[in-house]
Amino acid sequence: MALTGLDIYKLLPKTNCGECGTPTCLAFAMALAGKKTSLDKCPHVSAQAKTALESASAPPIQLVTIGTGPNKLEIGNETVMFRHEQTFYHPCGIAIEIPDNLPADEIKKRTQTINNLIFDRVGKKIHVELIALRDVSHNPDTFANAVKTITASSQLALVLVSFNPGIIEAGLKICASAKPLIYAANQENYQAMAELAKKYDCPLGAAGKNLDDLSDLTVKITALGVKNLVIDPGSADLYRRLNDITQIRKLALKKTFRPFGFPIITFTPENISPEEEPMYATVFIAKYTGIVVVKGRAPWQILPLITLRLNIYTDPQKPIQIESKIYEIGAVTASSPVLVTTNFSLTYFTVEPEIEGSKVPSYILVVNTEGMSVLTAYAADKLNEKVITKALNDYNVKSKVTHKKVIIPGYISAMSGKLEAESGWEVMVGPREASGIPTYLKNVWK
């Protein structure tokens, strides 16, 4: 059972030194009980107290890392059920399955297709993170050769899918340094799989037949010294799986039930159509899977999943922003117009296509307004004559054009006089709405 704030306080040194970042030991104890800080922040806690407080200080859901380098995936370590309670920090990974019994050329082709599943969404590059190699051949050499083909063609993290420890080890001998996820241990093979996880220092998946079986399995595996687990409740139909996943999340967060304190992996069912598969996967992304493994690799199947994930794991209190700088649209020249906008992504990506559609090569001066739209930034005094003048100077716009004209959005026309006086540039007032930009550039811009 989780310790209360008062239980934790009794085990703390009670120095009220403030070195932990909170003013008193009682405040630190309350924060620790609420999973808002960690025990290592207290420099004076005794070894005996550390042992007693291990349950309270450990995250309710283990943080698990799959892969290495820039393509590693971190999942878990969430502390709330719903995003409105606190931002979600570790987006679930999307894995695409490849069977190992395909010809090498086909495996390479599919791997390259997965590599190319990269989309641009409001200035962010979104993509899949994992390739799941499934043991269909039941042959260690075939599996190992498939691992070689994939690792030679891709830097994405790997999931090795087999219940045969011998086949898993054949793959690990090729790619252990890349820290793939081993899937999966069950009641029959968990000792051998746990030994492989420890020997090759890789995270391990645990697959139960139901929640009771899974709970028993994770207790056995962690007792063997394997802590980096990803769990699969094993339920087959959509309703049962959704219910099980939700129960796992609730028990881990609300009851600090350690056997379920791990991120979840889910495979889409075998007997669904390509059109149904994205719909199933969206359910698991929303509630509460750490990795979703799908078979479809067509862009129309993957883009909705990655877009949904971006929406869920974007901090609603922090606007999506793009880099503040001068952007070139088309084959710009020294006589191209300069248009001002803010660094709020939705604003920029409303303006940019209209300029492209006008066929008038132009510069867009993106001003840092902390992610606010034009009117919001203007009202908050984040978009004023001083801010725009600073951007003109910082990005040395005068070196790019021979004229000294700048076009501001029509909604902030009231600042035109002040901006001219502050910057020394001639200020032209553009249209209020982005849809008016093509006509403006063709008929008004001189």
PDB file of C-alpha atoms in Angstrom, residues 119-416:
ATOM      1  CA  PHE A 119       5.014  13.340 -42.174  1.00  0.00           C
ATOM      2  CA  ASP A 120       5.119  17.101 -41.646  1.00  0.00           C
ATOM      3  CA  ARG A 121       2.378  18.250 -39.295  1.00  0.00           C
ATOM      4  CA  VAL A 122       2.223  21.962 -38.311  1.00  0.00           C
ATOM      5  CA  GLY A 123       5.996  22.181 -38.508  1.00  0.00           C
ATOM      6  CA  LYS A 124       6.717  18.929 -36.676  1.00  0.00           C
ATOM      7  CA  LYS A 125       8.195  15.821 -38.253  1.00  0.00           C
ATOM      8  CA  ILE A 126       6.120  12.869 -37.073  1.00  0.00           C
ATOM      9  CA  HIS A 127       6.978   9.236 -37.769  1.00  0.00           C
ATOM     10  CA  VAL A 128       6.852   5.660 -36.531  1.00  0.00           C
ATOM     11  CA  GLU A 129       9.460   4.557 -33.979  1.00  0.00           C
ATOM     12  CA  LEU A 130       9.736   0.782 -34.150  1.00  0.00           C
ATOM     13  CA  ILE A 131       9.871  -2.257 -36.390  1.00  0.00           C
ATOM     14  CA  ALA A 132       8.482  -5.467 -34.892  1.00  0.00           C
ATOM     15  CA  LEU A 133      10.069  -8.584 -36.388  1.00  0.00           C
ATOM     16  CA  ARG A 134       7.746 -11.562 -35.850  1.00  0.00           C
ATOM     17  CA  ASP A 135       9.019 -15.135 -35.754  1.00  0.00           C
ATOM     18  CA  VAL A 136       6.893 -16.950 -38.328  1.00  0.00           C
ATOM     19  CA  SER A 137       9.563 -19.318 -39.669  1.00  0.00           C
ATOM     20  CA  HIS A 138      10.410 -20.827 -36.236  1.00  0.00           C
ATOM     21  CA  ASN A 139      13.975 -21.043 -37.527  1.00  0.00           C
ATOM     22  CA  PRO A 140      16.801 -19.258 -35.644  1.00  0.00           C
ATOM     23  CA  ASP A 141      18.888 -18.691 -38.783  1.00  0.00           C
ATOM     24  CA  THR A 142      15.973 -17.250 -40.735  1.00  0.00           C
ATOM     25  CA  PHE A 143      15.150 -14.945 -37.841  1.00  0.00           C
ATOM     26  CA  ALA A 144      18.771 -13.838 -37.450  1.00  0.00           C
ATOM     27  CA  ASN A 145      19.091 -13.120 -41.173  1.00  0.00           C
ATOM     28  CA  ALA A 146      15.935 -11.005 -41.055  1.00  0.00           C
ATOM     29  CA  VAL A 147      17.411  -9.039 -38.139  1.00  0.00           C
ATOM     30  CA  LYS A 148      20.574  -8.449 -40.194  1.00  0.00           C
ATOM     31  CA  THR A 149      18.541  -7.170 -43.137  1.00  0.00           C
ATOM     32  CA  ILE A 150      16.490  -4.794 -41.010  1.00  0.00           C
ATOM     33  CA  THR A 151      19.391  -3.403 -38.988  1.00  0.00           C
ATOM     34  CA  ALA A 152      21.400  -2.833 -42.168  1.00  0.00           C
ATOM     35  CA  SER A 153      18.519  -0.793 -43.621  1.00  0.00           C
ATOM     36  CA  SER A 154      17.091   1.080 -40.634  1.00  0.00           C
ATOM     37  CA  GLN A 155      18.030   2.905 -37.441  1.00  0.00           C
ATOM     38  CA  LEU A 156      14.568   2.463 -35.911  1.00  0.00           C
ATOM     39  CA  ALA A 157      14.242   0.609 -32.630  1.00  0.00           C
ATOM     40  CA  LEU A 158      13.366  -3.087 -32.806  1.00  0.00           C
ATOM     41  CA  VAL A 159      10.881  -5.425 -31.166  1.00  0.00           C
ATOM     42  CA  LEU A 160      11.868  -9.093 -31.442  1.00  0.00           C
ATOM     43  CA  VAL A 161       8.661 -11.141 -31.349  1.00  0.00           C
ATOM     44  CA  SER A 162       8.893 -14.824 -30.433  1.00  0.00           C
ATOM     45  CA  PHE A 163       8.082 -17.064 -27.464  1.00  0.00           C
ATOM     46  CA  ASN A 164      11.110 -19.241 -28.287  1.00  0.00           C
ATOM     47  CA  PRO A 165      14.170 -18.137 -26.252  1.00  0.00           C
ATOM     48  CA  GLY A 166      16.531 -19.772 -28.753  1.00  0.00           C
ATOM     49  CA  ILE A 167      15.143 -17.734 -31.621  1.00  0.00           C
ATOM     50  CA  ILE A 168      15.195 -14.538 -29.561  1.00  0.00           C
ATOM     51  CA  GLU A 169      18.855 -15.119 -28.685  1.00  0.00           C
ATOM     52  CA  ALA A 170      19.708 -15.695 -32.346  1.00  0.00           C
ATOM     53  CA  GLY A 171      18.349 -12.211 -33.030  1.00  0.00           C
ATOM     54  CA  LEU A 172      19.997 -10.674 -29.975  1.00  0.00           C
ATOM     55  CA  LYS A 173      23.419 -11.884 -31.097  1.00  0.00           C
ATOM     56  CA  ILE A 174      22.981  -9.592 -34.093  1.00  0.00           C
ATOM     57  CA  CYS A 175      21.365  -6.522 -32.529  1.00  0.00           C
ATOM     58  CA  ALA A 176      21.777  -6.589 -28.733  1.00  0.00           C
ATOM     59  CA  SER A 177      23.779  -3.338 -28.785  1.00  0.00           C
ATOM     60  CA  ALA A 178      20.674  -1.617 -30.211  1.00  0.00           C
ATOM     61  CA  LYS A 179      18.713  -2.584 -27.057  1.00  0.00           C
ATOM     62  CA  PRO A 180      15.625  -4.098 -28.728  1.00  0.00           C
ATOM     63  CA  LEU A 181      12.503  -5.046 -26.804  1.00  0.00           C
ATOM     64  CA  ILE A 182      12.270  -8.807 -26.275  1.00  0.00           C
ATOM     65  CA  TYR A 183       8.682 -10.029 -26.672  1.00  0.00           C
ATOM     66  CA  ALA A 184       7.670 -12.075 -24.846  1.00  0.00           C
ATOM     67  CA  ALA A 185       8.006 -13.968 -21.603  1.00  0.00           C
ATOM     68  CA  ASN A 186       5.103 -16.101 -20.418  1.00  0.00           C
ATOM     69  CA  GLN A 187       4.548 -18.655 -17.643  1.00  0.00           C
ATOM     70  CA  GLU A 188       6.349 -21.358 -19.653  1.00  0.00           C
ATOM     71  CA  ASN A 189       9.493 -19.482 -20.713  1.00  0.00           C
ATOM     72  CA  TYR A 190       9.890 -16.552 -18.293  1.00  0.00           C
ATOM     73  CA  GLN A 191      13.065 -17.849 -16.624  1.00  0.00           C
ATOM     74  CA  ALA A 192      14.918 -18.265 -19.920  1.00  0.00           C
ATOM     75  CA  MET A 193      13.620 -14.937 -21.238  1.00  0.00           C
ATOM     76  CA  ALA A 194      14.596 -13.141 -18.037  1.00  0.00           C
ATOM     77  CA  GLU A 195      18.105 -14.550 -18.331  1.00  0.00           C
ATOM     78  CA  LEU A 196      18.334 -13.239 -21.904  1.00  0.00           C
ATOM     79  CA  ALA A 197      17.112  -9.798 -20.790  1.00  0.00           C
ATOM     80  CA  LYS A 198      19.807  -9.678 -18.106  1.00  0.00           C
ATOM     81  CA  LYS A 199      22.555 -11.156 -20.294  1.00  0.00           C
ATOM     82  CA  TYR A 200      21.994  -8.700 -23.156  1.00  0.00           C
ATOM     83  CA  ASP A 201      20.705  -5.807 -20.998  1.00  0.00           C
ATOM     84  CA  CYS A 202      17.497  -5.395 -22.991  1.00  0.00           C
ATOM     85  CA  PRO A 203      13.922  -4.597 -21.929  1.00  0.00           C
ATOM     86  CA  LEU A 204      11.540  -7.536 -21.754  1.00  0.00           C
ATOM     87  CA  GLY A 205       7.879  -7.957 -22.638  1.00  0.00           C
ATOM     88  CA  ALA A 206       5.662 -10.071 -20.384  1.00  0.00           C
ATOM     89  CA  ALA A 207       2.485 -11.576 -21.883  1.00  0.00           C
ATOM     90  CA  GLY A 208      -0.209 -12.905 -19.586  1.00  0.00           C
ATOM     91  CA  LYS A 209      -3.384 -14.814 -20.366  1.00  0.00           C
ATOM     92  CA  ASN A 210      -5.426 -12.497 -18.158  1.00  0.00           C
ATOM     93  CA  LEU A 211      -4.824  -9.933 -15.420  1.00  0.00           C
ATOM     94  CA  ASP A 212      -4.286 -12.488 -12.670  1.00  0.00           C
ATOM     95  CA  ASP A 213      -1.826 -14.427 -14.806  1.00  0.00           C
ATOM     96  CA  LEU A 214      -0.010 -11.218 -15.792  1.00  0.00           C
ATOM     97  CA  SER A 215       0.275 -10.057 -12.188  1.00  0.00           C
ATOM     98  CA  ASP A 216       1.763 -13.385 -11.137  1.00  0.00           C
ATOM     99  CA  LEU A 217       4.147 -13.320 -14.105  1.00  0.00           C
ATOM    100  CA  THR A 218       5.551  -9.845 -13.454  1.00  0.00           C
ATOM    101  CA  VAL A 219       6.156 -10.705  -9.786  1.00  0.00           C
ATOM    102  CA  LYS A 220       8.170 -13.766 -10.846  1.00  0.00           C
ATOM    103  CA  ILE A 221      10.172 -11.853 -13.451  1.00  0.00           C
ATOM    104  CA  THR A 222      11.029  -8.903 -11.216  1.00  0.00           C
ATOM    105  CA  ALA A 223      12.108 -11.359  -8.515  1.00  0.00           C
ATOM    106  CA  LEU A 224      14.688 -12.601 -11.015  1.00  0.00           C
ATOM    107  CA  GLY A 225      16.138  -9.086 -11.247  1.00  0.00           C
ATOM    108  CA  VAL A 226      14.486  -7.804 -14.433  1.00  0.00           C
ATOM    109  CA  LYS A 227      12.879  -4.416 -13.840  1.00  0.00           C
ATOM    110  CA  ASN A 228      12.535  -2.993 -17.366  1.00  0.00           C
ATOM    111  CA  LEU A 229       9.281  -4.627 -18.363  1.00  0.00           C
ATOM    112  CA  VAL A 230       6.571  -3.952 -20.910  1.00  0.00           C
ATOM    113  CA  ILE A 231       3.357  -5.852 -20.234  1.00  0.00           C
ATOM    114  CA  ASP A 232       0.590  -7.385 -22.358  1.00  0.00           C
ATOM    115  CA  PRO A 233      -2.662  -8.430 -20.629  1.00  0.00           C
ATOM    116  CA  GLY A 234      -3.363 -10.945 -23.396  1.00  0.00           C
ATOM    117  CA  SER A 235      -7.069 -10.188 -23.808  1.00  0.00           C
ATOM    118  CA  ALA A 236      -8.265 -10.765 -27.357  1.00  0.00           C
ATOM    119  CA  ASP A 237     -11.436  -8.803 -28.112  1.00  0.00           C
ATOM    120  CA  LEU A 238     -11.471  -5.004 -28.174  1.00  0.00           C
ATOM    121  CA  TYR A 239     -13.840  -4.464 -25.243  1.00  0.00           C
ATOM    122  CA  ARG A 240     -11.995  -6.845 -22.937  1.00  0.00           C
ATOM    123  CA  ARG A 241      -8.592  -5.428 -23.828  1.00  0.00           C
ATOM    124  CA  LEU A 242      -9.715  -1.833 -23.326  1.00  0.00           C
ATOM    125  CA  ASN A 243     -11.165  -2.779 -19.956  1.00  0.00           C
ATOM    126  CA  ASP A 244      -7.993  -4.627 -18.918  1.00  0.00           C
ATOM    127  CA  ILE A 245      -5.693  -1.810 -20.004  1.00  0.00           C
ATOM    128  CA  THR A 246      -7.776   0.712 -18.074  1.00  0.00           C
ATOM    129  CA  GLN A 247      -7.736  -1.486 -14.965  1.00  0.00           C
ATOM    130  CA  ILE A 248      -3.958  -1.844 -15.207  1.00  0.00           C
ATOM    131  CA  ARG A 249      -3.541   1.927 -15.404  1.00  0.00           C
ATOM    132  CA  LYS A 250      -5.906   2.557 -12.490  1.00  0.00           C
ATOM    133  CA  LEU A 251      -4.291  -0.044 -10.254  1.00  0.00           C
ATOM    134  CA  ALA A 252      -0.798   1.239 -11.044  1.00  0.00           C
ATOM    135  CA  LEU A 253      -1.633   4.902 -10.448  1.00  0.00           C
ATOM    136  CA  LYS A 254      -4.373   4.890  -7.848  1.00  0.00           C
ATOM    137  CA  LYS A 255      -3.330   1.881  -5.767  1.00  0.00           C
ATOM    138  CA  THR A 256       0.427   1.809  -6.529  1.00  0.00           C
ATOM    139  CA  PHE A 257       0.007  -1.854  -7.453  1.00  0.00           C
ATOM    140  CA  ARG A 258       3.594  -2.674  -8.401  1.00  0.00           C
ATOM    141  CA  PRO A 259       2.923  -5.824 -10.507  1.00  0.00           C
ATOM    142  CA  PHE A 260       1.122  -3.550 -13.013  1.00  0.00           C
ATOM    143  CA  GLY A 261       3.520  -0.612 -12.764  1.00  0.00           C
ATOM    144  CA  PHE A 262       4.854  -0.976 -16.311  1.00  0.00           C
ATOM    145  CA  PRO A 263       3.982   0.409 -19.767  1.00  0.00           C
ATOM    146  CA  ILE A 264       1.674  -1.699 -21.934  1.00  0.00           C
ATOM    147  CA  ILE A 265       2.194  -3.186 -25.403  1.00  0.00           C
ATOM    148  CA  THR A 266      -0.764  -4.027 -27.652  1.00  0.00           C
ATOM    149  CA  PHE A 267      -0.976  -5.871 -30.971  1.00  0.00           C
ATOM    150  CA  THR A 268      -3.915  -5.248 -33.266  1.00  0.00           C
ATOM    151  CA  PRO A 269      -6.028  -8.408 -33.862  1.00  0.00           C
ATOM    152  CA  GLU A 270      -5.246 -10.796 -36.696  1.00  0.00           C
ATOM    153  CA  ASN A 271      -8.768 -11.040 -38.109  1.00  0.00           C
ATOM    154  CA  ILE A 272      -9.512  -7.421 -39.000  1.00  0.00           C
ATOM    155  CA  SER A 273      -9.397  -5.636 -42.329  1.00  0.00           C
ATOM    156  CA  PRO A 274      -6.804  -3.000 -43.312  1.00  0.00           C
ATOM    157  CA  GLU A 275      -9.556  -0.386 -42.944  1.00  0.00           C
ATOM    158  CA  GLU A 276     -10.470  -1.553 -39.440  1.00  0.00           C
ATOM    159  CA  GLU A 277      -6.933  -1.768 -38.123  1.00  0.00           C
ATOM    160  CA  PRO A 278      -6.343   2.004 -37.722  1.00  0.00           C
ATOM    161  CA  MET A 279      -9.643   2.278 -35.838  1.00  0.00           C
ATOM    162  CA  TYR A 280      -8.576  -0.422 -33.374  1.00  0.00           C
ATOM    163  CA  ALA A 281      -5.154   1.176 -32.981  1.00  0.00           C
ATOM    164  CA  THR A 282      -6.628   4.595 -32.165  1.00  0.00           C
ATOM    165  CA  VAL A 283      -8.443   3.075 -29.187  1.00  0.00           C
ATOM    166  CA  PHE A 284      -5.177   1.742 -27.796  1.00  0.00           C
ATOM    167  CA  ILE A 285      -3.309   5.002 -28.388  1.00  0.00           C
ATOM    168  CA  ALA A 286      -5.959   6.908 -26.464  1.00  0.00           C
ATOM    169  CA  LYS A 287      -6.259   4.343 -23.628  1.00  0.00           C
ATOM    170  CA  TYR A 288      -3.354   3.783 -22.429  1.00  0.00           C
ATOM    171  CA  THR A 289      -0.876   1.801 -24.463  1.00  0.00           C
ATOM    172  CA  GLY A 290       2.878   2.398 -24.471  1.00  0.00           C
ATOM    173  CA  ILE A 291       3.462   0.580 -27.779  1.00  0.00           C
ATOM    174  CA  VAL A 292       0.908  -0.235 -30.485  1.00  0.00           C
ATOM    175  CA  VAL A 293       1.982  -2.856 -33.043  1.00  0.00           C
ATOM    176  CA  VAL A 294       0.176  -2.770 -36.389  1.00  0.00           C
ATOM    177  CA  LYS A 295       0.555  -4.678 -39.640  1.00  0.00           C
ATOM    178  CA  GLY A 296      -0.459  -1.954 -42.089  1.00  0.00           C
ATOM    179  CA  ARG A 297       2.291   0.258 -43.449  1.00  0.00           C
ATOM    180  CA  ALA A 298       0.416   2.361 -46.014  1.00  0.00           C
ATOM    181  CA  PRO A 299       0.572   6.110 -45.300  1.00  0.00           C
ATOM    182  CA  TRP A 300      -3.238   6.343 -45.134  1.00  0.00           C
ATOM    183  CA  GLN A 301      -3.208   3.788 -42.310  1.00  0.00           C
ATOM    184  CA  ILE A 302      -0.358   5.347 -40.325  1.00  0.00           C
ATOM    185  CA  LEU A 303      -0.915   9.113 -40.648  1.00  0.00           C
ATOM    186  CA  PRO A 304      -4.174   9.122 -38.606  1.00  0.00           C
ATOM    187  CA  LEU A 305      -2.460   7.220 -35.797  1.00  0.00           C
ATOM    188  CA  ILE A 306       0.530   9.546 -35.596  1.00  0.00           C
ATOM    189  CA  THR A 307      -1.682  12.617 -35.834  1.00  0.00           C
ATOM    190  CA  LEU A 308      -3.914  11.388 -33.012  1.00  0.00           C
ATOM    191  CA  ARG A 309      -0.867  10.669 -30.885  1.00  0.00           C
ATOM    192  CA  LEU A 310       0.508  14.158 -31.531  1.00  0.00           C
ATOM    193  CA  ASN A 311      -2.792  15.677 -30.431  1.00  0.00           C
ATOM    194  CA  ILE A 312      -2.943  13.625 -27.224  1.00  0.00           C
ATOM    195  CA  TYR A 313       0.656  14.156 -26.196  1.00  0.00           C
ATOM    196  CA  THR A 314       0.885  17.859 -27.048  1.00  0.00           C
ATOM    197  CA  ASP A 315       0.749  20.051 -23.961  1.00  0.00           C
ATOM    198  CA  PRO A 316      -2.583  21.918 -24.256  1.00  0.00           C
ATOM    199  CA  GLN A 317      -1.148  24.759 -22.179  1.00  0.00           C
ATOM    200  CA  LYS A 318       1.806  25.263 -24.510  1.00  0.00           C
ATOM    201  CA  PRO A 319       1.005  26.399 -28.069  1.00  0.00           C
ATOM    202  CA  ILE A 320       2.755  24.627 -30.917  1.00  0.00           C
ATOM    203  CA  GLN A 321       5.470  26.961 -32.149  1.00  0.00           C
ATOM    204  CA  ILE A 322       7.830  27.157 -35.080  1.00  0.00           C
ATOM    205  CA  GLU A 323      11.290  28.665 -35.126  1.00  0.00           C
ATOM    206  CA  SER A 324      11.364  32.455 -35.264  1.00  0.00           C
ATOM    207  CA  LYS A 325      13.410  33.482 -38.302  1.00  0.00           C
ATOM    208  CA  ILE A 326      13.080  34.730 -41.899  1.00  0.00           C
ATOM    209  CA  TYR A 327      11.576  32.086 -44.223  1.00  0.00           C
ATOM    210  CA  GLU A 328      11.922  32.020 -47.998  1.00  0.00           C
ATOM    211  CA  ILE A 329       8.840  30.996 -49.987  1.00  0.00           C
ATOM    212  CA  GLY A 330       9.622  30.355 -53.632  1.00  0.00           C
ATOM    213  CA  ALA A 331      12.565  31.706 -55.641  1.00  0.00           C
ATOM    214  CA  VAL A 332      12.939  34.946 -53.705  1.00  0.00           C
ATOM    215  CA  THR A 333      14.896  37.933 -55.014  1.00  0.00           C
ATOM    216  CA  ALA A 334      16.017  41.264 -53.595  1.00  0.00           C
ATOM    217  CA  SER A 335      12.689  42.758 -54.660  1.00  0.00           C
ATOM    218  CA  SER A 336      10.482  40.133 -52.978  1.00  0.00           C
ATOM    219  CA  PRO A 337       7.935  41.302 -50.385  1.00  0.00           C
ATOM    220  CA  VAL A 338       8.458  40.771 -46.643  1.00  0.00           C
ATOM    221  CA  LEU A 339       5.386  39.708 -44.676  1.00  0.00           C
ATOM    222  CA  VAL A 340       5.228  39.629 -40.869  1.00  0.00           C
ATOM    223  CA  THR A 341       3.495  36.939 -38.837  1.00  0.00           C
ATOM    224  CA  THR A 342       3.846  35.213 -35.459  1.00  0.00           C
ATOM    225  CA  ASN A 343       5.525  31.945 -34.499  1.00  0.00           C
ATOM    226  CA  PHE A 344       2.230  30.220 -33.639  1.00  0.00           C
ATOM    227  CA  SER A 345       2.325  27.153 -35.918  1.00  0.00           C
ATOM    228  CA  LEU A 346      -1.310  27.317 -37.009  1.00  0.00           C
ATOM    229  CA  THR A 347      -0.895  30.970 -37.962  1.00  0.00           C
ATOM    230  CA  TYR A 348       2.258  30.319 -39.960  1.00  0.00           C
ATOM    231  CA  PHE A 349       0.830  27.288 -41.752  1.00  0.00           C
ATOM    232  CA  THR A 350      -2.243  29.319 -42.669  1.00  0.00           C
ATOM    233  CA  VAL A 351      -0.131  32.090 -44.177  1.00  0.00           C
ATOM    234  CA  GLU A 352       2.481  29.964 -45.950  1.00  0.00           C
ATOM    235  CA  PRO A 353       0.202  28.067 -48.396  1.00  0.00           C
ATOM    236  CA  GLU A 354      -1.563  31.286 -49.376  1.00  0.00           C
ATOM    237  CA  ILE A 355       1.774  32.835 -50.320  1.00  0.00           C
ATOM    238  CA  GLU A 356       2.745  29.697 -52.223  1.00  0.00           C
ATOM    239  CA  GLY A 357      -0.604  29.795 -54.004  1.00  0.00           C
ATOM    240  CA  SER A 358      -0.038  33.408 -55.052  1.00  0.00           C
ATOM    241  CA  LYS A 359       3.068  32.408 -57.057  1.00  0.00           C
ATOM    242  CA  VAL A 360       4.756  35.572 -55.744  1.00  0.00           C
ATOM    243  CA  PRO A 361       8.112  34.605 -54.161  1.00  0.00           C
ATOM    244  CA  SER A 362       8.141  36.192 -50.710  1.00  0.00           C
ATOM    245  CA  TYR A 363       9.864  36.346 -47.357  1.00  0.00           C
ATOM    246  CA  ILE A 364       7.951  35.599 -44.160  1.00  0.00           C
ATOM    247  CA  LEU A 365       9.387  37.274 -41.081  1.00  0.00           C
ATOM    248  CA  VAL A 366       8.290  35.073 -38.175  1.00  0.00           C
ATOM    249  CA  VAL A 367       8.335  37.019 -34.911  1.00  0.00           C
ATOM    250  CA  ASN A 368       8.675  35.316 -31.530  1.00  0.00           C
ATOM    251  CA  THR A 369       5.369  35.885 -29.710  1.00  0.00           C
ATOM    252  CA  GLU A 370       5.678  32.839 -27.424  1.00  0.00           C
ATOM    253  CA  GLY A 371       3.340  30.860 -29.660  1.00  0.00           C
ATOM    254  CA  MET A 372       0.479  33.372 -29.682  1.00  0.00           C
ATOM    255  CA  SER A 373      -1.623  34.190 -32.735  1.00  0.00           C
ATOM    256  CA  VAL A 374      -1.608  37.696 -34.217  1.00  0.00           C
ATOM    257  CA  LEU A 375      -4.507  39.244 -32.305  1.00  0.00           C
ATOM    258  CA  THR A 376      -3.714  37.452 -29.058  1.00  0.00           C
ATOM    259  CA  ALA A 377      -0.079  38.535 -29.220  1.00  0.00           C
ATOM    260  CA  TYR A 378      -1.066  42.104 -30.051  1.00  0.00           C
ATOM    261  CA  ALA A 379      -3.492  42.239 -27.133  1.00  0.00           C
ATOM    262  CA  ALA A 380      -0.829  40.813 -24.781  1.00  0.00           C
ATOM    263  CA  ASP A 381       1.765  43.317 -26.064  1.00  0.00           C
ATOM    264  CA  LYS A 382       3.882  40.454 -27.398  1.00  0.00           C
ATOM    265  CA  LEU A 383       3.573  41.809 -30.937  1.00  0.00           C
ATOM    266  CA  ASN A 384       4.434  45.505 -31.058  1.00  0.00           C
ATOM    267  CA  GLU A 385       6.679  47.900 -32.955  1.00  0.00           C
ATOM    268  CA  LYS A 386       9.703  47.100 -30.773  1.00  0.00           C
ATOM    269  CA  VAL A 387       9.335  43.337 -31.200  1.00  0.00           C
ATOM    270  CA  ILE A 388       9.002  43.556 -34.982  1.00  0.00           C
ATOM    271  CA  THR A 389      11.889  46.035 -35.260  1.00  0.00           C
ATOM    272  CA  LYS A 390      14.075  43.694 -33.217  1.00  0.00           C
ATOM    273  CA  ALA A 391      13.193  40.811 -35.530  1.00  0.00           C
ATOM    274  CA  LEU A 392      14.004  42.912 -38.614  1.00  0.00           C
ATOM    275  CA  ASN A 393      17.415  43.672 -37.133  1.00  0.00           C
ATOM    276  CA  ASP A 394      18.154  40.257 -35.616  1.00  0.00           C
ATOM    277  CA  TYR A 395      17.510  38.446 -38.883  1.00  0.00           C
ATOM    278  CA  ASN A 396      19.225  41.159 -40.942  1.00  0.00           C
ATOM    279  CA  VAL A 397      16.286  41.489 -43.323  1.00  0.00           C
ATOM    280  CA  LYS A 398      17.774  44.619 -44.941  1.00  0.00           C
ATOM    281  CA  SER A 399      20.574  42.462 -46.385  1.00  0.00           C
ATOM    282  CA  LYS A 400      18.038  40.320 -48.245  1.00  0.00           C
ATOM    283  CA  VAL A 401      15.995  43.008 -50.014  1.00  0.00           C
ATOM    284  CA  THR A 402      16.781  46.311 -51.734  1.00  0.00           C
ATOM    285  CA  HIS A 403      13.509  47.960 -50.700  1.00  0.00           C
ATOM    286  CA  LYS A 404      12.552  48.887 -47.128  1.00  0.00           C
ATOM    287  CA  LYS A 405       8.917  47.813 -47.139  1.00  0.00           C
ATOM    288  CA  VAL A 406       7.321  45.415 -44.683  1.00  0.00           C
ATOM    289  CA  ILE A 407       3.765  44.075 -44.772  1.00  0.00           C
ATOM    290  CA  ILE A 408       1.936  43.620 -41.468  1.00  0.00           C
ATOM    291  CA  PRO A 409      -1.376  41.800 -40.877  1.00  0.00           C
ATOM    292  CA  GLY A 410      -4.437  43.986 -41.294  1.00  0.00           C
ATOM    293  CA  TYR A 411      -5.602  43.224 -37.753  1.00  0.00           C
ATOM    294  CA  ILE A 412      -2.688  45.203 -36.312  1.00  0.00           C
ATOM    295  CA  SER A 413      -2.867  48.168 -38.696  1.00  0.00           C
ATOM    296  CA  ALA A 414      -3.067  50.512 -35.693  1.00  0.00           C
ATOM    297  CA  MET A 415       0.628  50.024 -35.011  1.00  0.00           C
ATOM    298  CA  SER A 416       1.793  50.981 -38.516  1.00  0.00           C
TER     299      SER A 416
END
